[in-house]
PDB file of C-alpha atoms in Angstrom:
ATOM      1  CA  UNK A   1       7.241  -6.040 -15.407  1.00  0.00           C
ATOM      2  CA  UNK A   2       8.161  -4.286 -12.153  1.00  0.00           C
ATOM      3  CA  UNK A   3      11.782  -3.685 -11.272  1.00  0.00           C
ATOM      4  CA  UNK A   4      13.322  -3.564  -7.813  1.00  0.00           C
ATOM      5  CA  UNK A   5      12.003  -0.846  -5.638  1.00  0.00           C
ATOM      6  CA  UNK A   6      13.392   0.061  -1.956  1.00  0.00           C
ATOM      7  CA  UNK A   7      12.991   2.151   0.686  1.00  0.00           C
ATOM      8  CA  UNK A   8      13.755   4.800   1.827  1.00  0.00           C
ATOM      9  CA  UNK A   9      16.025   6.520  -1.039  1.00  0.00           C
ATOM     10  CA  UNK A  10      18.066   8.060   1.821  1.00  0.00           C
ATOM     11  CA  UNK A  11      18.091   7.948   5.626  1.00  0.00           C
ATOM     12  CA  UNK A  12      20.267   9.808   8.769  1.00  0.00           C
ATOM     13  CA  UNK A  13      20.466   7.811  11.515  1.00  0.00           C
ATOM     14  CA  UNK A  14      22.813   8.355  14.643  1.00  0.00           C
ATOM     15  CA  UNK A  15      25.709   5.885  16.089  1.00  0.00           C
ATOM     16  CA  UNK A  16      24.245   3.460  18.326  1.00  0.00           C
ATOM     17  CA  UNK A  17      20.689   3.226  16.460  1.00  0.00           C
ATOM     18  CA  UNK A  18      19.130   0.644  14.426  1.00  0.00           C
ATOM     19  CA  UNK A  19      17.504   0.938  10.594  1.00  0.00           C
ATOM     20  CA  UNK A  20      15.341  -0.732   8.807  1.00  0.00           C
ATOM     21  CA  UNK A  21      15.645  -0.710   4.910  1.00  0.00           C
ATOM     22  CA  UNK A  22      12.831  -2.313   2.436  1.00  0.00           C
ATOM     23  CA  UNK A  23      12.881  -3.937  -1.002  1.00  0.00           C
ATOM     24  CA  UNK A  24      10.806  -5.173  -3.262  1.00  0.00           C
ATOM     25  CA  UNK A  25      11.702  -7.662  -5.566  1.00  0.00           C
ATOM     26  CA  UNK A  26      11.499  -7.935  -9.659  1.00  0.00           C
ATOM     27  CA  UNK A  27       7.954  -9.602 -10.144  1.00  0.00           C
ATOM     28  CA  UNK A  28       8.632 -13.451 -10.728  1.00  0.00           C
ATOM     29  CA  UNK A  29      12.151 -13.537  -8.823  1.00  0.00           C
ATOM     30  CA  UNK A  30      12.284 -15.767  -5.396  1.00  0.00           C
ATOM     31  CA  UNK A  31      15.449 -14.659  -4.249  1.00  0.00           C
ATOM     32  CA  UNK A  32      17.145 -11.207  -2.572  1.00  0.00           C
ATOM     33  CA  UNK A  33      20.953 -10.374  -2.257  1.00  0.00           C
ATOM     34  CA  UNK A  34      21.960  -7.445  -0.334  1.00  0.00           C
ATOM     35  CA  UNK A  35      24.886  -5.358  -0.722  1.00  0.00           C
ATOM     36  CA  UNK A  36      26.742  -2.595   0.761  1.00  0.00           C
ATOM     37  CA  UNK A  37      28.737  -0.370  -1.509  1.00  0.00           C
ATOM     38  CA  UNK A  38      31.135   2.303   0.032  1.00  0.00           C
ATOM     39  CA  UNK A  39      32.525   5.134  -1.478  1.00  0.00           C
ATOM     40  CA  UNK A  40      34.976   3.980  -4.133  1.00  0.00           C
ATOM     41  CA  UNK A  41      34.739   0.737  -3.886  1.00  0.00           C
ATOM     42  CA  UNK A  42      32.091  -2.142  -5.575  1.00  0.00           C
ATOM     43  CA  UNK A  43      29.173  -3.677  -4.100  1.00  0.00           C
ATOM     44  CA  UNK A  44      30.044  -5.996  -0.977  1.00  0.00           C
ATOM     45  CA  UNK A  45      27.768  -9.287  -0.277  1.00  0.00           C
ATOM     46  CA  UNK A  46      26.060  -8.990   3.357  1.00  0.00           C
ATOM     47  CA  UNK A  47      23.786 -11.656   2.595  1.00  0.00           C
ATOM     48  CA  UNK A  48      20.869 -13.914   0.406  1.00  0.00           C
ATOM     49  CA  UNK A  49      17.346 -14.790   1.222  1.00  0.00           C
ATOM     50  CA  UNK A  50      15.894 -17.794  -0.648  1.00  0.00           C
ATOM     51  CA  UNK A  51      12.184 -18.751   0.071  1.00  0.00           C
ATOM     52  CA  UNK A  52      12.554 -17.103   3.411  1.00  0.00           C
ATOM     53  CA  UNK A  53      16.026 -18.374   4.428  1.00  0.00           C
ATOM     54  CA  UNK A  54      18.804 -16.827   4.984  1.00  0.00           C
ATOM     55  CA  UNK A  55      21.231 -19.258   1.688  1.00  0.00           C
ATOM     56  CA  UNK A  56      24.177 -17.229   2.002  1.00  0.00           C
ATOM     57  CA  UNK A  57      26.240 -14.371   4.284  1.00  0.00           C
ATOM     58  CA  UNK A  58      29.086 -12.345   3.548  1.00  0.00           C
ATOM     59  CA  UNK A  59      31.767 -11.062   5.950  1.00  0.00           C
ATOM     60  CA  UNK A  60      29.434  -9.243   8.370  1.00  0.00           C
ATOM     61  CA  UNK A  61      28.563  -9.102  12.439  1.00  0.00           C
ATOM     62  CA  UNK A  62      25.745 -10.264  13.398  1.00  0.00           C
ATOM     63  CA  UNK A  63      24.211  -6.960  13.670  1.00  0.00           C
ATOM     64  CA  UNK A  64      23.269  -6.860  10.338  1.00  0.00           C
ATOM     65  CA  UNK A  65      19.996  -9.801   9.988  1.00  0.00           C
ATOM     66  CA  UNK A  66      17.504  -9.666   7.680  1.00  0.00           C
ATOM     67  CA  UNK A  67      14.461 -11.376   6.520  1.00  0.00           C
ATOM     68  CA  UNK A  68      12.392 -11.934   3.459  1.00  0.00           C
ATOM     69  CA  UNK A  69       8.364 -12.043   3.392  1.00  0.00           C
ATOM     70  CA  UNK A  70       6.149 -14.449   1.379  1.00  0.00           C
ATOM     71  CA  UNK A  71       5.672 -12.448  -1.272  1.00  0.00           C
ATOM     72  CA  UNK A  72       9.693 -12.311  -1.710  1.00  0.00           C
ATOM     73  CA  UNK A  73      10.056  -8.643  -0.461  1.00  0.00           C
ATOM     74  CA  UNK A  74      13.102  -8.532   2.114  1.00  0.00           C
ATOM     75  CA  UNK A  75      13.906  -6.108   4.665  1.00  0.00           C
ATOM     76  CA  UNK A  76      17.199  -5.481   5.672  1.00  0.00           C
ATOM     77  CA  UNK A  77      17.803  -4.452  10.027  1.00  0.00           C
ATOM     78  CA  UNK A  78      21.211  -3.087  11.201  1.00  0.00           C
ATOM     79  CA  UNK A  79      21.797  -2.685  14.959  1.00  0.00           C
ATOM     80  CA  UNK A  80      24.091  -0.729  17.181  1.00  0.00           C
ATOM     81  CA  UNK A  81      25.185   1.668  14.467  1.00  0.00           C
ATOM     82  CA  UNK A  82      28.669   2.524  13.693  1.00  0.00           C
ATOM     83  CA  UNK A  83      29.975   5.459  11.720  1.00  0.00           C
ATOM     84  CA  UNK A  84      31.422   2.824   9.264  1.00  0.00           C
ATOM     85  CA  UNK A  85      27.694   1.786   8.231  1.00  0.00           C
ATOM     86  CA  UNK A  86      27.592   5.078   6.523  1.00  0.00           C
ATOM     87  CA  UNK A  87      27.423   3.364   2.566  1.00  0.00           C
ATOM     88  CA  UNK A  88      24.493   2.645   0.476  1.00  0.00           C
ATOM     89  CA  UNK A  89      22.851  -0.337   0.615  1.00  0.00           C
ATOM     90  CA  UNK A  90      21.533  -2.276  -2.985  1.00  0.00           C
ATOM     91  CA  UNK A  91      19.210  -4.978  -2.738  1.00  0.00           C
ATOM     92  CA  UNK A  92      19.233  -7.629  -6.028  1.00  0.00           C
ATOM     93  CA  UNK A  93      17.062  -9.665  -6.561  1.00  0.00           C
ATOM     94  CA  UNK A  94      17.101 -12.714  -9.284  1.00  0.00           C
ATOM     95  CA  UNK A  95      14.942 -16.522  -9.964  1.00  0.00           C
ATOM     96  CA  UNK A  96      16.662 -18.931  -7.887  1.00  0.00           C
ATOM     97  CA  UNK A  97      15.426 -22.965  -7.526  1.00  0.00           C
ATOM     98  CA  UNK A  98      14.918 -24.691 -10.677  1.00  0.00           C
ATOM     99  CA  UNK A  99      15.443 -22.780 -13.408  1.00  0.00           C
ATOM    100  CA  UNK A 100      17.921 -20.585 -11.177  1.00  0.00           C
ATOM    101  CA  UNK A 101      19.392 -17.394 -13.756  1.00  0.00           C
ATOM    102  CA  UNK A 102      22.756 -16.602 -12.156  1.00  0.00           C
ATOM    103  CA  UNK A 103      21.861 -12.470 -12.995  1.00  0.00           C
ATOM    104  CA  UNK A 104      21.031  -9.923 -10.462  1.00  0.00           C
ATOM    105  CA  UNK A 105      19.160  -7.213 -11.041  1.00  0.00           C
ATOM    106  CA  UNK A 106      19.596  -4.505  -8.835  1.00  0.00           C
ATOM    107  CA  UNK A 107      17.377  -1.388  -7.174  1.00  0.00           C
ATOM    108  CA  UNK A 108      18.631   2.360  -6.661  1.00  0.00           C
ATOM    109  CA  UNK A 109      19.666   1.559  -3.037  1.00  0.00           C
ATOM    110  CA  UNK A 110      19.211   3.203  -0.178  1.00  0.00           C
ATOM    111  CA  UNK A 111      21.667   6.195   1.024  1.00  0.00           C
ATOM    112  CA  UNK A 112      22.586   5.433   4.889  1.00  0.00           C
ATOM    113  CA  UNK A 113      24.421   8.232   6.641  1.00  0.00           C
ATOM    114  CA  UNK A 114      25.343   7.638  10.586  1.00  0.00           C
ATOM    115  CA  UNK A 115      26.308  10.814  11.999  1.00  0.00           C
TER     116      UNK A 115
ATOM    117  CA  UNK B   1      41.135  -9.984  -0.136  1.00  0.00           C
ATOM    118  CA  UNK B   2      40.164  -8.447  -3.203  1.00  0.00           C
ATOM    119  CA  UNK B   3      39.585 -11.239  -5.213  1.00  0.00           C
ATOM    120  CA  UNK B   4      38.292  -9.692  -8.388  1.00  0.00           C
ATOM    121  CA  UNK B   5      40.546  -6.708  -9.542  1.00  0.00           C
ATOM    122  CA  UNK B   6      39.866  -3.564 -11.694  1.00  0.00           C
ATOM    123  CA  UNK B   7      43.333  -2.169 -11.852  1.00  0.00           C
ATOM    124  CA  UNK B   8      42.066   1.134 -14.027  1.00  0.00           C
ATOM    125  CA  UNK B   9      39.867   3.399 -12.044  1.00  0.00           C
ATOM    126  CA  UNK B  10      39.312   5.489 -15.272  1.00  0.00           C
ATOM    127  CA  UNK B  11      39.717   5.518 -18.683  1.00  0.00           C
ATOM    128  CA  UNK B  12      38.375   8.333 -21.019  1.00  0.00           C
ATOM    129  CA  UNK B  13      37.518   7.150 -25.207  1.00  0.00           C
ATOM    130  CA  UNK B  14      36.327   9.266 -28.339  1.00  0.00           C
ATOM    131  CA  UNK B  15      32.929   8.893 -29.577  1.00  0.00           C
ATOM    132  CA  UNK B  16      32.788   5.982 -32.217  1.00  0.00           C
ATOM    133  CA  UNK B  17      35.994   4.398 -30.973  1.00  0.00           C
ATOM    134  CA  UNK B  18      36.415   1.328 -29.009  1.00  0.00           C
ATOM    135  CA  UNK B  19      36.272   1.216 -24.976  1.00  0.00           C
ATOM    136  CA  UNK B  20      38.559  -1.707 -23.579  1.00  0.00           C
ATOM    137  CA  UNK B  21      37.845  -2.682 -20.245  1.00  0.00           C
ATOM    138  CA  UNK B  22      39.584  -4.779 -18.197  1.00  0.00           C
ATOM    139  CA  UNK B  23      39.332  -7.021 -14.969  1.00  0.00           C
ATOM    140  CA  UNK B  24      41.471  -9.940 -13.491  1.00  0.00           C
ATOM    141  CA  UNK B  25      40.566 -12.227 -11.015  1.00  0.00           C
ATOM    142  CA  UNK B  26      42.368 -14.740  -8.722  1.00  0.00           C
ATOM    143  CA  UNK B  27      39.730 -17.622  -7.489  1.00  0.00           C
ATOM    144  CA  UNK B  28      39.792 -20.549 -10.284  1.00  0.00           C
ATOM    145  CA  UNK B  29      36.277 -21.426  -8.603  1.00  0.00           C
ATOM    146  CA  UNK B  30      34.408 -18.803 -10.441  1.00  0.00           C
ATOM    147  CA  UNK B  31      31.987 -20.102 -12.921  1.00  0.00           C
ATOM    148  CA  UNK B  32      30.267 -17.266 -14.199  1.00  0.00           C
ATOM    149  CA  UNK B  33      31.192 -13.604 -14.727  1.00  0.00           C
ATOM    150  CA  UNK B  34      28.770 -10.144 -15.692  1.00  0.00           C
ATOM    151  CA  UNK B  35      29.487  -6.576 -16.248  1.00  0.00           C
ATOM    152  CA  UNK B  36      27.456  -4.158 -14.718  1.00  0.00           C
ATOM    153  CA  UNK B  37      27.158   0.232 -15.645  1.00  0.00           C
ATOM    154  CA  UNK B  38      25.790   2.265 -13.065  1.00  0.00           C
ATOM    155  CA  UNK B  39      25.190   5.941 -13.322  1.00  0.00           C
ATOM    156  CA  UNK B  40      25.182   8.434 -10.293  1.00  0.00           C
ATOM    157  CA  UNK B  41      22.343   8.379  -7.972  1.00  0.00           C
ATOM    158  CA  UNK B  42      20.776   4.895  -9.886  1.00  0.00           C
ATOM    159  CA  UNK B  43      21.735   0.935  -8.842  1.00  0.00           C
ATOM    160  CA  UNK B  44      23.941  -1.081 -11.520  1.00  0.00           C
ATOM    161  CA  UNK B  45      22.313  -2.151 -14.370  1.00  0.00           C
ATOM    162  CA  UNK B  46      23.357  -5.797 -15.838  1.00  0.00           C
ATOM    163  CA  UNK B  47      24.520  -5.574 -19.107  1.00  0.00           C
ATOM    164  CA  UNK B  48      26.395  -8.612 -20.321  1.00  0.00           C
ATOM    165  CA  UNK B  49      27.594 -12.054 -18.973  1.00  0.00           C
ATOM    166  CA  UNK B  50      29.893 -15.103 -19.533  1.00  0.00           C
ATOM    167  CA  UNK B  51      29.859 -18.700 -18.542  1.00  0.00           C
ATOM    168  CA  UNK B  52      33.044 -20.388 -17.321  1.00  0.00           C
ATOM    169  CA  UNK B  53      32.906 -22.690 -20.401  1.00  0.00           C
ATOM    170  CA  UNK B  54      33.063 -19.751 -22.745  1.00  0.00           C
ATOM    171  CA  UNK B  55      35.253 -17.315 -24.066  1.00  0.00           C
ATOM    172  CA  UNK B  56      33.666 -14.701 -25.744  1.00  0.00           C
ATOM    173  CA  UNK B  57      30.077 -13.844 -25.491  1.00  0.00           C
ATOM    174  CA  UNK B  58      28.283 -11.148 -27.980  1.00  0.00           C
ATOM    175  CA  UNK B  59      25.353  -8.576 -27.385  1.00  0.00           C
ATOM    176  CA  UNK B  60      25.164  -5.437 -29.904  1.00  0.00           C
ATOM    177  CA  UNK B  61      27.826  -2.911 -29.077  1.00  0.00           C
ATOM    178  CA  UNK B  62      28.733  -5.000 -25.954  1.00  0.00           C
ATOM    179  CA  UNK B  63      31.206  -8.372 -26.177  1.00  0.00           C
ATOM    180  CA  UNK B  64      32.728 -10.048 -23.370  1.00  0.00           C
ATOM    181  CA  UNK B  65      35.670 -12.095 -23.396  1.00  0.00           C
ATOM    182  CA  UNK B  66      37.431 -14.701 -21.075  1.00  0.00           C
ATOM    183  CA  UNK B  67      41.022 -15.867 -20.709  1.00  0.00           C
ATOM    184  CA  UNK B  68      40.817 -18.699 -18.198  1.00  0.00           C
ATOM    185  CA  UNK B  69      43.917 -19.185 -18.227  1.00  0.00           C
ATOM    186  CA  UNK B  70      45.354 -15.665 -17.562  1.00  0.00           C
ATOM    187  CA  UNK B  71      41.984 -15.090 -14.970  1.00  0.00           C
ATOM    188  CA  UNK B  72      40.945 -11.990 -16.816  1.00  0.00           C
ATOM    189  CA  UNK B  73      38.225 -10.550 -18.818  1.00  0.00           C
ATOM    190  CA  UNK B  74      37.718  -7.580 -20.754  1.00  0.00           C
ATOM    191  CA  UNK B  75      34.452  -5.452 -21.813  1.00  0.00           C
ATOM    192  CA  UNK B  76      34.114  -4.224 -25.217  1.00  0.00           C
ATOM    193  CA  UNK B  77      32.374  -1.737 -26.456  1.00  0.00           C
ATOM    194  CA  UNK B  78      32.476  -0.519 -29.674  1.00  0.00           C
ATOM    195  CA  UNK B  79      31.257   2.389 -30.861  1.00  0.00           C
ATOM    196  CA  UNK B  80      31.430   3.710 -27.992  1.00  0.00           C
ATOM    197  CA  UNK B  81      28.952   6.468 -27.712  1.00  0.00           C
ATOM    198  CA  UNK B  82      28.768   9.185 -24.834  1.00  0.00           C
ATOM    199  CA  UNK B  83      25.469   7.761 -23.032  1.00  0.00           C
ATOM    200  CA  UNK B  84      28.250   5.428 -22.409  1.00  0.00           C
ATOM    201  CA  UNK B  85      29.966   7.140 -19.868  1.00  0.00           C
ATOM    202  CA  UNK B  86      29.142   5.577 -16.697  1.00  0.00           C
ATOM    203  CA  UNK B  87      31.459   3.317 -14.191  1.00  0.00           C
ATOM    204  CA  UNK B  88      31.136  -0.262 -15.304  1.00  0.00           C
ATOM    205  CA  UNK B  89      31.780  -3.096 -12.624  1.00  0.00           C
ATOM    206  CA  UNK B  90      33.360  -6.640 -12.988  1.00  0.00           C
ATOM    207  CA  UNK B  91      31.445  -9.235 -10.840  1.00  0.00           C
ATOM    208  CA  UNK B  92      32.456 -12.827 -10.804  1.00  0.00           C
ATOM    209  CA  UNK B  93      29.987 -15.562  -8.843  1.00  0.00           C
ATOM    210  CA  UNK B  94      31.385 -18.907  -7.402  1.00  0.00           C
ATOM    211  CA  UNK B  95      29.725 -22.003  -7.308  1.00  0.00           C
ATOM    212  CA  UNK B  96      27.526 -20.499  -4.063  1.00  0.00           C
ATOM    213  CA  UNK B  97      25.223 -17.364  -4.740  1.00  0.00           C
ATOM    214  CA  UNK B  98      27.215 -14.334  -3.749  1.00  0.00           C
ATOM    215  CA  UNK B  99      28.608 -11.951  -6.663  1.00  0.00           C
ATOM    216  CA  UNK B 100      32.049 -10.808  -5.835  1.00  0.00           C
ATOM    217  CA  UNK B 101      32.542  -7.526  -7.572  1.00  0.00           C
ATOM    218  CA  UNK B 102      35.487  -5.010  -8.688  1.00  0.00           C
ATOM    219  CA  UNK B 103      35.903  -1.180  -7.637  1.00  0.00           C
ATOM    220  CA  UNK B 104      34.904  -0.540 -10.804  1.00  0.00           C
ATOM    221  CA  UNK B 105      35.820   1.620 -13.738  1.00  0.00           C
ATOM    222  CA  UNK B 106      34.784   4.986 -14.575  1.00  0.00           C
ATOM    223  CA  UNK B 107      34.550   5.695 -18.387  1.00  0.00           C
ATOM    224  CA  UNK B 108      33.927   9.167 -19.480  1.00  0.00           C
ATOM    225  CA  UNK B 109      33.220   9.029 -23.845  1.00  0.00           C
ATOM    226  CA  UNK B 110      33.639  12.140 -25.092  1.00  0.00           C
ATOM    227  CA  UNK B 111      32.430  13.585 -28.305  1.00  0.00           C
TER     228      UNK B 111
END
């Protein structure tokens, strides 16, 4: 069984850019979360792909979109960086539908620095 | 608005004692509640979880419990060995599909 994988493990990008960050979900699993964890503080929801649409979104601009493939791998794009986007970013992913398991599994993230 | 609260940003244990972890919560709406360790430089790892309808759920070393009543939960781990020592987050989900999670706790187990 493969786990979740993403891309790249770390990334320096400067203020006013845009990023693109991959993930690959748990083989079997239909459903990606992403999250953005800041220093000292726990994971916060940006938003869920389900089946290719967007099911859920956290408190976050617009700037921050996303999209998930057929094969259930997700990417997630942030525009107009800002030095606050500096965090790393954990994509989940877990079964939704019928037979939905309420756990998330999580990858190793992806370390975003804006300088 | 933190609404799930880990009010003990560290707490340090002997090897082969009980670790007590605690986390509090204030929306009545949540229906189902994990823990999660994550080392340095790794994502969390899911280690235990609780239905609403519960109030104490068992795995090994690892139990869970819930007060519904008092909105809090508490990890147990006992013994508590040092590949322990990691920070352990509270996450509690609502009836929609986000996790809402803690700042975590670090434990450090020492021998």
């Amino acid at each position: 069984e493969t786990g979740v994988t993403q891309s790249p493990t770390h990334l320096i990008k400067t203020r006013g850019q845009q990023v693109t960050l991959r993930c690959s979900s748990q083989s079997g699993h239909n459903t990606v979360s992403w999250y953005q964890q800041a220093l000292g503080q726990g994971p916060q929801f940006i938003f869920q792909y389900y089946r290719e649409e967007e099911n859920g979104r956290g408190n976050f601009p617009p700037r921050f979109s996303g999209l998930q493939f057929p094969n259930y791998s997700s990417e997630l794009n942030v525009n107009a960086l800002e030095l606050d986007d500096s965090a790393l970013y954990l994509c989940a992913s877990s079964l939704g539908g019928a037979g939905a398991s309420y756990e998330q599994y999580f990858g190793p993230g992806t370390r975003l620095t804006v300088t | 608005d933190q609404q799930v609260k880990q009010n003990s940003p560290s707490l340090s244990v002997q090897e082969g004692r009980i670790s007590i972890l605690n986390c509090d919560y204030t929306n009545s709406m949540f229906d189902y509640f994990l823990w999660y360790k994550k080392y340095p430089a790794e994502g969390p790892t899911f280690l235990i979880s609780i239905s609403s309808i519960k109030d104490k759920n068992e795995d090994g070393r690892f139990t869970v419990f819930l007060n519904k009543s008092a909105k809090h939960l508490s990890l147990h781990i006992v013994p508590s060995q040092p590949g322990d020592s990691a920070v352990y987050f509270c996450a509690a989900r609502n009836s929609g599909y986000a996790l809402n999670f803690g700042k975590g706790t670090s434990l450090l187990v020492t021998p």
